[in-house]
mmCIF file of C-alpha atoms and ligand atoms in Angstrom:
data_model
loop_
_atom_site.group_PDB
_atom_site.id
_atom_site.type_symbol
_atom_site.label_atom_id
_atom_site.label_comp_id
_atom_site.label_asym_id
_atom_site.label_seq_id
_atom_site.Cartn_x
_atom_site.Cartn_y
_atom_site.Cartn_z
ATOM 1 C CA MET A 1 -51.578 35.623 78.017
ATOM 2 C CA GLY A 2 -48.797 38.750 77.140
ATOM 3 C CA VAL A 3 -49.349 42.459 77.192
ATOM 4 C CA ILE A 4 -51.373 44.344 74.891
ATOM 5 C CA ASP A 5 -50.562 48.265 74.573
ATOM 6 C CA PRO A 6 -53.488 50.843 74.725
ATOM 7 C CA PHE A 7 -53.951 50.160 70.708
ATOM 8 C CA GLY A 8 -54.542 46.755 71.041
ATOM 9 C CA ARG A 9 -51.498 45.621 69.561
ATOM 10 C CA HIS A 10 -49.845 42.271 71.133
ATOM 11 C CA ILE A 11 -46.395 42.874 72.155
ATOM 12 C CA SER A 12 -44.881 39.511 70.876
ATOM 13 C CA TYR A 13 -41.546 40.867 69.610
ATOM 14 C CA LEU A 14 -38.641 42.124 71.204
ATOM 15 C CA ARG A 15 -35.240 43.583 69.845
ATOM 16 C CA VAL A 16 -32.429 43.790 71.866
ATOM 17 C CA SER A 17 -29.240 45.530 71.079
ATOM 18 C CA VAL A 18 -26.646 43.725 73.235
ATOM 19 C CA THR A 19 -23.879 46.331 72.642
ATOM 20 C CA ASP A 20 -23.932 49.853 70.907
ATOM 21 C CA ARG A 21 -20.305 49.077 69.459
ATOM 22 C CA CYS A 22 -19.629 48.031 66.043
ATOM 23 C CA ASP A 23 -16.653 47.123 63.888
ATOM 24 C CA PHE A 24 -18.316 48.792 61.059
ATOM 25 C CA ARG A 25 -19.000 52.790 60.528
ATOM 26 C CA CYS A 26 -21.393 52.708 57.907
ATOM 27 C CA VAL A 27 -21.882 56.170 56.558
ATOM 28 C CA TYR A 28 -25.712 56.537 57.264
ATOM 29 C CA CYS A 29 -25.830 54.572 60.652
ATOM 30 C CA MET A 30 -22.763 56.318 62.974
ATOM 31 C CA ALA A 31 -20.259 59.132 62.591
ATOM 32 C CA GLU A 32 -16.677 57.851 62.382
ATOM 33 C CA ASP A 33 -15.923 59.272 65.448
ATOM 34 C CA MET A 34 -18.559 57.445 67.655
ATOM 35 C CA THR A 35 -18.142 57.924 71.538
ATOM 36 C CA PHE A 36 -19.394 54.669 72.692
ATOM 37 C CA LEU A 37 -20.856 53.904 76.430
ATOM 38 C CA PRO A 38 -18.801 53.498 79.329
ATOM 39 C CA LYS A 39 -18.707 49.456 79.907
ATOM 40 C CA ALA A 40 -20.164 50.205 83.727
ATOM 41 C CA GLU A 41 -23.535 51.241 82.021
ATOM 42 C CA VAL A 42 -24.205 48.525 79.945
ATOM 43 C CA LEU A 43 -25.832 45.307 81.269
ATOM 44 C CA SER A 44 -23.903 42.392 81.976
ATOM 45 C CA LEU A 45 -24.946 39.436 80.080
ATOM 46 C CA GLU A 46 -26.580 37.861 82.740
ATOM 47 C CA GLU A 47 -29.007 40.883 83.150
ATOM 48 C CA LEU A 48 -29.508 40.780 79.266
ATOM 49 C CA ASP A 49 -30.578 37.383 80.103
ATOM 50 C CA ARG A 50 -32.877 38.263 82.876
ATOM 51 C CA LEU A 51 -34.451 40.999 80.967
ATOM 52 C CA CYS A 52 -35.131 38.918 78.010
ATOM 53 C CA SER A 53 -36.755 36.088 80.214
ATOM 54 C CA ALA A 54 -38.812 38.535 81.809
ATOM 55 C CA PHE A 55 -40.273 39.631 78.233
ATOM 56 C CA VAL A 56 -41.017 36.093 77.310
ATOM 57 C CA ARG A 57 -42.694 35.415 80.075
ATOM 58 C CA LYS A 58 -45.120 38.177 79.429
ATOM 59 C CA GLY A 59 -45.810 36.372 75.909
ATOM 60 C CA VAL A 60 -42.752 37.689 73.900
ATOM 61 C CA LYS A 61 -42.461 35.275 71.181
ATOM 62 C CA LYS A 62 -39.611 36.501 69.335
ATOM 63 C CA LEU A 63 -36.231 37.670 70.236
ATOM 64 C CA ARG A 64 -34.079 39.567 67.617
ATOM 65 C CA LEU A 65 -30.325 40.638 69.111
ATOM 66 C CA THR A 66 -28.671 43.304 67.410
ATOM 67 C CA GLY A 67 -26.096 46.389 68.203
ATOM 68 C CA GLY A 68 -24.050 47.883 67.323
ATOM 69 C CA GLU A 69 -22.899 44.833 66.050
ATOM 70 C CA PRO A 70 -24.235 41.633 68.425
ATOM 71 C CA LEU A 71 -21.157 38.955 67.529
ATOM 72 C CA VAL A 72 -18.395 41.686 68.763
ATOM 73 C CA ARG A 73 -19.746 41.764 72.317
ATOM 74 C CA ARG A 74 -17.467 39.634 74.175
ATOM 75 C CA ASN A 75 -18.925 35.974 75.160
ATOM 76 C CA ILE A 76 -21.753 36.823 73.039
ATOM 77 C CA MET A 77 -22.489 33.219 72.542
ATOM 78 C CA SER A 78 -22.945 32.664 76.394
ATOM 79 C CA LEU A 79 -26.299 34.622 76.352
ATOM 80 C CA ILE A 80 -27.368 33.150 72.886
ATOM 81 C CA ARG A 81 -27.014 29.473 74.242
ATOM 82 C CA ALA A 82 -28.705 30.740 77.468
ATOM 83 C CA LEU A 83 -31.738 32.058 75.747
ATOM 84 C CA GLY A 84 -32.173 29.000 73.633
ATOM 85 C CA ARG A 85 -33.520 27.310 76.594
ATOM 86 C CA HIS A 86 -36.632 29.222 76.139
ATOM 87 C CA LEU A 87 -36.827 27.550 72.442
ATOM 88 C CA ASP A 88 -36.556 24.115 74.023
ATOM 89 C CA THR A 89 -39.427 24.694 76.147
ATOM 90 C CA GLY A 90 -41.841 26.210 73.589
ATOM 91 C CA ALA A 91 -42.352 29.728 75.356
ATOM 92 C CA LEU A 92 -39.979 31.410 72.267
ATOM 93 C CA ASN A 93 -41.071 30.608 68.679
ATOM 94 C CA GLU A 94 -37.925 32.340 67.418
ATOM 95 C CA LEU A 95 -34.328 33.578 68.542
ATOM 96 C CA THR A 96 -32.448 35.468 65.855
ATOM 97 C CA LEU A 97 -30.141 38.218 64.881
ATOM 98 C CA THR A 98 -29.536 41.116 62.986
ATOM 99 C CA THR A 99 -25.582 41.171 61.775
ATOM 100 C CA ASN A 100 -23.047 42.800 59.421
ATOM 101 C CA GLY A 101 -21.935 39.343 58.639
ATOM 102 C CA SER A 102 -17.992 40.239 59.626
ATOM 103 C CA GLN A 103 -17.783 37.600 62.281
ATOM 104 C CA LEU A 104 -20.177 34.626 60.896
ATOM 105 C CA ALA A 105 -17.480 32.505 59.766
ATOM 106 C CA ARG A 106 -16.269 32.124 63.453
ATOM 107 C CA TYR A 107 -19.961 31.652 64.554
ATOM 108 C CA ALA A 108 -22.432 30.225 62.264
ATOM 109 C CA ASP A 109 -22.069 26.770 63.501
ATOM 110 C CA GLU A 110 -22.554 27.698 66.992
ATOM 111 C CA LEU A 111 -25.292 30.123 66.203
ATOM 112 C CA ARG A 112 -27.261 27.075 64.417
ATOM 113 C CA ALA A 113 -26.284 24.931 67.091
ATOM 114 C CA ALA A 114 -27.827 27.635 69.754
ATOM 115 C CA GLY A 115 -31.291 27.049 68.105
ATOM 116 C CA VAL A 116 -30.965 29.854 65.553
ATOM 117 C CA LYS A 117 -32.636 29.090 62.325
ATOM 118 C CA ARG A 118 -32.800 32.300 60.440
ATOM 119 C CA ILE A 119 -30.013 35.217 60.309
ATOM 120 C CA ASN A 120 -30.511 38.791 58.863
ATOM 121 C CA VAL A 121 -27.321 39.930 57.243
ATOM 122 C CA SER A 122 -26.978 43.755 56.224
ATOM 123 C CA LEU A 123 -25.318 44.145 52.932
ATOM 124 C CA ASP A 124 -25.930 47.179 50.988
ATOM 125 C CA THR A 125 -23.417 46.439 47.880
ATOM 126 C CA LEU A 126 -21.333 43.738 46.346
ATOM 127 C CA ASP A 127 -18.886 45.814 45.026
ATOM 128 C CA PRO A 128 -15.620 45.810 47.279
ATOM 129 C CA GLU A 129 -14.449 49.184 46.973
ATOM 130 C CA LYS A 130 -18.153 50.976 47.570
ATOM 131 C CA PHE A 131 -18.634 48.507 50.377
ATOM 132 C CA THR A 132 -15.579 50.021 52.108
ATOM 133 C CA ALA A 133 -16.909 53.404 50.966
ATOM 134 C CA ILE A 134 -20.279 53.149 52.713
ATOM 135 C CA THR A 135 -19.031 50.792 55.970
ATOM 136 C CA ARG A 136 -15.787 52.835 56.251
ATOM 137 C CA TRP A 137 -14.173 50.201 58.188
ATOM 138 C CA GLY A 138 -15.666 46.773 56.511
ATOM 139 C CA LYS A 139 -13.922 44.347 54.209
ATOM 140 C CA LEU A 140 -16.157 42.599 51.523
ATOM 141 C CA ASP A 141 -14.560 39.503 51.682
ATOM 142 C CA GLN A 142 -14.831 38.827 55.067
ATOM 143 C CA VAL A 143 -18.706 39.228 54.905
ATOM 144 C CA LEU A 144 -19.222 36.854 51.792
ATOM 145 C CA SER A 145 -17.071 34.388 53.503
ATOM 146 C CA GLY A 146 -19.391 34.758 56.617
ATOM 147 C CA LEU A 147 -22.487 34.073 54.301
ATOM 148 C CA ASP A 148 -20.775 30.989 53.045
ATOM 149 C CA ALA A 149 -20.347 29.890 56.395
ATOM 150 C CA ALA A 150 -23.888 30.633 57.610
ATOM 151 C CA LYS A 151 -25.243 28.700 54.559
ATOM 152 C CA ARG A 152 -23.115 25.545 55.377
ATOM 153 C CA ALA A 153 -24.101 25.526 58.697
ATOM 154 C CA GLY A 154 -27.675 25.649 57.640
ATOM 155 C CA LEU A 155 -28.749 29.096 58.481
ATOM 156 C CA GLU A 156 -31.501 30.865 56.383
ATOM 157 C CA VAL A 157 -30.399 34.206 55.605
ATOM 158 C CA LYS A 158 -32.193 37.375 54.463
ATOM 159 C CA ILE A 159 -29.948 40.314 53.457
ATOM 160 C CA ASN A 160 -31.353 43.839 54.332
ATOM 161 C CA ALA A 161 -29.841 46.428 52.059
ATOM 162 C CA VAL A 162 -30.297 50.110 52.808
ATOM 163 C CA ALA A 163 -31.334 51.951 49.614
ATOM 164 C CA LEU A 164 -29.068 55.062 49.322
ATOM 165 C CA LYS A 165 -29.384 57.437 46.483
ATOM 166 C CA GLY A 166 -26.503 58.061 44.051
ATOM 167 C CA VAL A 167 -24.731 55.095 45.622
ATOM 168 C CA ASN A 168 -26.174 51.595 45.542
ATOM 169 C CA ASP A 169 -29.163 52.834 43.769
ATOM 170 C CA ASN A 170 -27.575 50.959 40.185
ATOM 171 C CA GLU A 171 -27.002 47.859 41.729
ATOM 172 C CA PHE A 172 -30.241 46.428 43.181
ATOM 173 C CA ASP A 173 -30.675 44.363 39.700
ATOM 174 C CA ARG A 174 -27.326 42.709 40.663
ATOM 175 C CA LEU A 175 -28.857 42.057 44.170
ATOM 176 C CA ILE A 176 -31.542 40.626 43.235
ATOM 177 C CA GLU A 177 -29.856 38.121 41.009
ATOM 178 C CA TRP A 178 -27.129 37.279 43.540
ATOM 179 C CA CYS A 179 -29.752 36.528 46.272
ATOM 180 C CA GLY A 180 -31.491 34.193 43.813
ATOM 181 C CA GLU A 181 -28.150 32.635 43.122
ATOM 182 C CA GLN A 182 -27.332 32.319 46.911
ATOM 183 C CA GLY A 183 -30.756 31.637 48.079
ATOM 184 C CA PHE A 184 -31.234 34.441 49.960
ATOM 185 C CA ASP A 185 -34.293 36.475 50.438
ATOM 186 C CA LEU A 186 -33.835 40.094 49.832
ATOM 187 C CA THR A 187 -35.348 43.783 51.908
ATOM 188 C CA LEU A 188 -34.856 46.971 50.667
ATOM 189 C CA ILE A 189 -34.997 49.414 53.668
ATOM 190 C CA GLU A 190 -35.725 53.267 53.111
ATOM 191 C CA VAL A 191 -33.008 55.522 54.919
ATOM 192 C CA MET A 192 -34.481 56.657 58.254
ATOM 193 C CA PRO A 193 -33.377 60.207 59.954
ATOM 194 C CA MET A 194 -31.841 58.813 62.984
ATOM 195 C CA GLY A 195 -29.203 60.341 64.911
ATOM 196 C CA ASP A 196 -26.120 62.894 64.028
ATOM 197 C CA ILE A 197 -24.036 61.316 61.364
ATOM 198 C CA GLY A 198 -21.681 64.065 60.695
ATOM 199 C CA GLY A 199 -21.693 66.082 57.473
ATOM 200 C CA GLU A 200 -23.770 64.116 54.954
ATOM 201 C CA MET A 201 -27.323 65.054 54.978
ATOM 202 C CA ARG A 202 -30.236 62.689 54.930
ATOM 203 C CA ILE A 203 -31.862 64.316 52.265
ATOM 204 C CA ASP A 204 -28.679 63.403 49.639
ATOM 205 C CA GLN A 205 -29.170 59.698 50.686
ATOM 206 C CA TYR A 206 -32.741 59.302 50.876
ATOM 207 C CA LEU A 207 -34.285 57.233 47.814
ATOM 208 C CA PRO A 208 -37.996 56.318 47.991
ATOM 209 C CA LEU A 209 -38.766 52.853 47.708
ATOM 210 C CA SER A 210 -42.264 53.569 45.565
ATOM 211 C CA MET A 211 -39.864 54.624 42.830
ATOM 212 C CA VAL A 212 -37.087 52.004 42.941
ATOM 213 C CA ARG A 213 -40.263 49.147 43.228
ATOM 214 C CA GLY A 214 -41.535 50.838 39.797
ATOM 215 C CA GLN A 215 -38.445 50.669 38.215
ATOM 216 C CA LEU A 216 -37.458 46.986 39.325
ATOM 217 C CA GLN A 217 -40.538 45.878 37.694
ATOM 218 C CA ARG A 218 -39.240 46.709 34.497
ATOM 219 C CA HIS A 219 -36.955 43.882 34.761
ATOM 220 C CA TRP A 220 -38.431 41.582 37.216
ATOM 221 C CA THR A 221 -41.986 39.848 37.928
ATOM 222 C CA LEU A 222 -42.892 41.227 41.463
ATOM 223 C CA GLU A 223 -45.812 38.695 42.536
ATOM 224 C CA GLU A 224 -48.089 40.144 45.256
ATOM 225 C CA THR A 225 -47.994 38.019 48.343
ATOM 226 C CA ASP A 226 -49.279 37.717 51.819
ATOM 227 C CA TYR A 227 -46.249 36.539 53.396
ATOM 228 C CA HIS A 228 -45.653 38.184 56.374
ATOM 229 C CA THR A 229 -42.831 37.919 59.228
ATOM 230 C CA GLY A 230 -44.899 40.054 61.544
ATOM 231 C CA GLY A 231 -42.712 42.837 60.574
ATOM 232 C CA PRO A 232 -43.070 46.185 58.566
ATOM 233 C CA ALA A 233 -41.859 44.356 55.250
ATOM 234 C CA ARG A 234 -44.159 44.362 52.614
ATOM 235 C CA TYR A 235 -43.058 41.239 50.540
ATOM 236 C CA TYR A 236 -43.224 40.022 47.010
ATOM 237 C CA ASN A 237 -42.278 37.276 45.013
ATOM 238 C CA VAL A 238 -39.512 37.619 42.406
ATOM 239 C CA ARG A 239 -40.867 34.773 39.769
ATOM 240 C CA GLU A 240 -37.588 34.966 37.925
ATOM 241 C CA THR A 241 -35.497 34.172 41.264
ATOM 242 C CA GLY A 242 -38.096 32.568 43.083
ATOM 243 C CA ARG A 243 -36.984 34.140 46.089
ATOM 244 C CA ARG A 244 -38.823 37.036 48.115
ATOM 245 C CA ILE A 245 -38.052 40.858 47.893
ATOM 246 C CA GLY A 246 -39.255 42.901 50.942
ATOM 247 C CA PHE A 247 -39.671 46.509 50.881
ATOM 248 C CA ILE A 248 -39.478 48.672 54.449
ATOM 249 C CA THR A 249 -40.983 52.038 53.659
ATOM 250 C CA PRO A 250 -41.122 54.020 56.906
ATOM 251 C CA MET A 251 -41.133 57.410 55.178
ATOM 252 C CA THR A 252 -43.325 56.454 52.500
ATOM 253 C CA HIS A 253 -45.807 54.303 54.268
ATOM 254 C CA ASN A 254 -46.590 54.380 57.832
ATOM 255 C CA PHE A 255 -46.602 51.109 59.086
ATOM 256 C CA CYS A 256 -47.265 51.481 62.641
ATOM 257 C CA GLU A 257 -50.839 50.038 62.931
ATOM 258 C CA GLY A 258 -49.517 46.541 62.965
ATOM 259 C CA CYS A 259 -46.177 47.140 65.159
ATOM 260 C CA ASN A 260 -45.984 44.164 67.554
ATOM 261 C CA ARG A 261 -42.543 45.208 68.965
ATOM 262 C CA VAL A 262 -40.588 47.116 71.537
ATOM 263 C CA ARG A 263 -36.777 47.552 71.630
ATOM 264 C CA LEU A 264 -34.172 47.335 74.516
ATOM 265 C CA THR A 265 -31.112 49.117 74.807
ATOM 266 C CA CYS A 266 -27.697 47.605 76.070
ATOM 267 C CA THR A 267 -28.142 49.787 79.110
ATOM 268 C CA GLY A 268 -31.980 48.444 79.591
ATOM 269 C CA THR A 269 -33.497 51.575 78.162
ATOM 270 C CA LEU A 270 -36.639 50.531 76.456
ATOM 271 C CA TYR A 271 -38.078 52.341 73.469
ATOM 272 C CA MET A 272 -41.448 51.394 72.543
ATOM 273 C CA CYS A 273 -41.097 53.250 68.785
ATOM 274 C CA LEU A 274 -38.236 53.442 66.818
ATOM 275 C CA GLY A 275 -39.259 56.588 65.605
ATOM 276 C CA GLN A 276 -40.246 58.542 68.933
ATOM 277 C CA HIS A 277 -38.056 59.823 71.881
ATOM 278 C CA ASP A 278 -40.363 58.150 74.769
ATOM 279 C CA SER A 279 -38.473 55.426 76.800
ATOM 280 C CA ALA A 280 -38.594 53.697 80.098
ATOM 281 C CA ASP A 281 -35.505 52.422 82.536
ATOM 282 C CA LEU A 282 -35.679 49.098 82.987
ATOM 283 C CA ARG A 283 -32.331 49.030 84.337
ATOM 284 C CA ALA A 284 -33.084 50.527 87.985
ATOM 285 C CA PRO A 285 -36.001 48.058 88.727
ATOM 286 C CA LEU A 286 -33.877 45.075 87.124
ATOM 287 C CA ARG A 287 -30.819 46.229 89.476
ATOM 288 C CA ALA A 288 -33.021 47.185 92.561
ATOM 289 C CA SER A 289 -34.105 43.952 93.800
ATOM 290 C CA GLU A 290 -33.370 39.987 92.854
ATOM 291 C CA SER A 291 -36.889 39.215 92.572
ATOM 292 C CA ASP A 292 -38.769 40.262 89.021
ATOM 293 C CA VAL A 293 -41.613 42.088 90.787
ATOM 294 C CA LEU A 294 -40.545 45.809 90.126
ATOM 295 C CA LEU A 295 -39.185 44.875 86.886
ATOM 296 C CA ASP A 296 -42.455 43.121 85.740
ATOM 297 C CA ALA A 297 -44.157 46.279 86.838
ATOM 298 C CA ALA A 298 -42.117 48.515 84.899
ATOM 299 C CA ILE A 299 -42.336 46.633 81.715
ATOM 300 C CA ASP A 300 -46.113 46.632 81.877
ATOM 301 C CA GLU A 301 -46.216 50.468 82.440
ATOM 302 C CA ALA A 302 -44.063 51.078 79.425
ATOM 303 C CA ILE A 303 -45.869 49.361 77.166
ATOM 304 C CA ALA A 304 -49.253 51.042 78.393
ATOM 305 C CA ARG A 305 -47.196 54.050 77.080
ATOM 306 C CA LYS A 306 -46.367 52.673 73.602
ATOM 307 C CA PRO A 307 -47.268 55.387 71.225
ATOM 308 C CA LYS A 308 -49.511 55.042 68.124
ATOM 309 C CA GLY A 309 -46.875 55.359 65.774
ATOM 310 C CA HIS A 310 -43.685 57.576 64.305
ATOM 311 C CA ASP A 311 -43.858 60.681 62.105
ATOM 312 C CA PHE A 312 -40.428 60.527 60.220
ATOM 313 C CA ILE A 313 -39.842 63.405 57.823
ATOM 314 C CA ILE A 314 -36.638 64.248 55.521
ATOM 315 C CA ASP A 315 -36.579 67.194 53.771
ATOM 316 C CA ARG A 316 -34.711 70.425 53.588
ATOM 317 C CA ARG A 317 -36.777 72.108 56.022
ATOM 318 C CA HIS A 318 -36.221 69.042 58.300
ATOM 319 C CA ALA A 319 -32.615 68.815 58.076
ATOM 320 C CA LYS A 320 -31.916 67.771 61.623
ATOM 321 C CA PRO A 321 -32.636 64.016 62.641
ATOM 322 C CA ALA A 322 -36.333 63.278 63.404
ATOM 323 C CA VAL A 323 -34.674 61.141 66.684
ATOM 324 C CA SER A 324 -31.666 62.261 68.271
ATOM 325 C CA ARG A 325 -30.146 58.802 69.156
ATOM 326 C CA HIS A 326 -28.124 56.554 66.268
ATOM 327 C CA MET A 327 -29.741 53.480 64.818
ATOM 328 C CA SER A 328 -27.046 51.573 66.900
ATOM 329 C CA VAL A 329 -28.883 52.365 69.867
ATOM 330 C CA THR A 330 -31.477 50.203 69.146
ATOM 331 C CA GLY A 331 -30.336 48.150 66.331
ATOM 332 C CA GLY A 332 -33.250 49.284 63.827
HETATM 333 N N1 SAM B 1 -24.736 45.694 63.178
HETATM 334 C C1 SAM B 1 -26.156 45.180 62.799
HETATM 335 C C2 SAM B 1 -25.959 44.959 61.144
HETATM 336 O O1 SAM B 1 -25.110 45.765 60.502
HETATM 337 O O2 SAM B 1 -27.062 44.788 60.475
HETATM 338 C C3 SAM B 1 -27.189 45.260 63.310
HETATM 339 C C4 SAM B 1 -27.323 46.854 63.826
HETATM 340 S S1 SAM B 1 -27.556 47.845 62.225
HETATM 341 C C5 SAM B 1 -27.732 49.449 63.181
HETATM 342 C C6 SAM B 1 -29.277 47.397 61.917
HETATM 343 C C7 SAM B 1 -29.566 47.743 60.736
HETATM 344 O O3 SAM B 1 -30.000 49.329 60.667
HETATM 345 C C8 SAM B 1 -28.654 47.694 59.482
HETATM 346 O O4 SAM B 1 -29.082 47.060 58.517
HETATM 347 C C9 SAM B 1 -28.506 49.156 59.068
HETATM 348 O O5 SAM B 1 -28.150 48.974 57.563
HETATM 349 C C10 SAM B 1 -29.397 49.841 59.457
HETATM 350 N N2 SAM B 1 -29.600 51.008 59.515
HETATM 351 C C11 SAM B 1 -28.742 51.778 60.400
HETATM 352 N N3 SAM B 1 -28.774 53.175 59.872
HETATM 353 C C12 SAM B 1 -29.872 53.487 59.441
HETATM 354 C C13 SAM B 1 -30.730 54.721 58.893
HETATM 355 N N4 SAM B 1 -30.423 55.569 59.247
HETATM 356 N N5 SAM B 1 -31.787 54.279 58.174
HETATM 357 C C14 SAM B 1 -31.826 52.939 57.554
HETATM 358 N N6 SAM B 1 -31.627 51.917 58.555
HETATM 359 C C15 SAM B 1 -30.501 51.960 59.051
#
């Protein structure tokens, strides 16, 4: 069962961007004056369900909803509850989401009730002013209340922080300590050259995590572990806090050989690699027929084109983004 790509990788993980809209405008992710998709182009929640379910039928075991900000999509809980049926049948092992946390105070209990056990929350700083400077429109308090609600609801939380030179690189010790106090794992992510972000140069933001890890090891005992979530992060146990820290290093280490994932946008475009242009339109076969025969064939054909890997480069000679779409299109 399941789909296997030309490099023998079993595709078991689908990430779905349910909206390109977001209530934040993180400086490394979006330009402030983003133009969003007209509503007519975006798949309905029923269409997203049908697409996700086709992947589940084909052997996808893990579904992650992302965006934009998944929790700002109107009526998103109806999709999450509907997808929860695949957990009940055992077809799906995990239904999860990546969120900026702004709406968690409202949704944490409902998410847990729908079968979500773990969530990733993006949080780059614990300094309220810096938080607003990075997110442009966000309020740290709102996210911290959301995180409290997630804990109370019994959701396991992993914090994702993008490492930004000169912005949050003096805060990693504090973030590790705070995650230890809160009972959260932490993943640091290298900034990737995706989308025009207006003005800011990637090279000014880019911080190689190989350096960061070396610096952290002066204060923390990072014990190697073979813990894997099936994702690109390399994890260590932090002995002093008892929590894990992961490093996602697309720039300094190419992690494509074990890639088990594909990414669907809210318009039904499937990207077989985060760092390549090639894509497949699944909306046309989805809408062409009520049966899933065309859709199934389009999915198989797309996965047969999954490339070996990406080739991100950030340096002064490569000032343009490696791929022109923003992270909010595929959701990271
Ligand atoms: N709104 C949700 C959130 O904030 O997590 C989900 C979408 S957001 C695009 C997913 C993740 O991508 C966030 O952790 C964000 O920090 C990260 N991200 C966005 N642009 C990035 C870039 N150019 N390089 C690395 N990570 C990026």
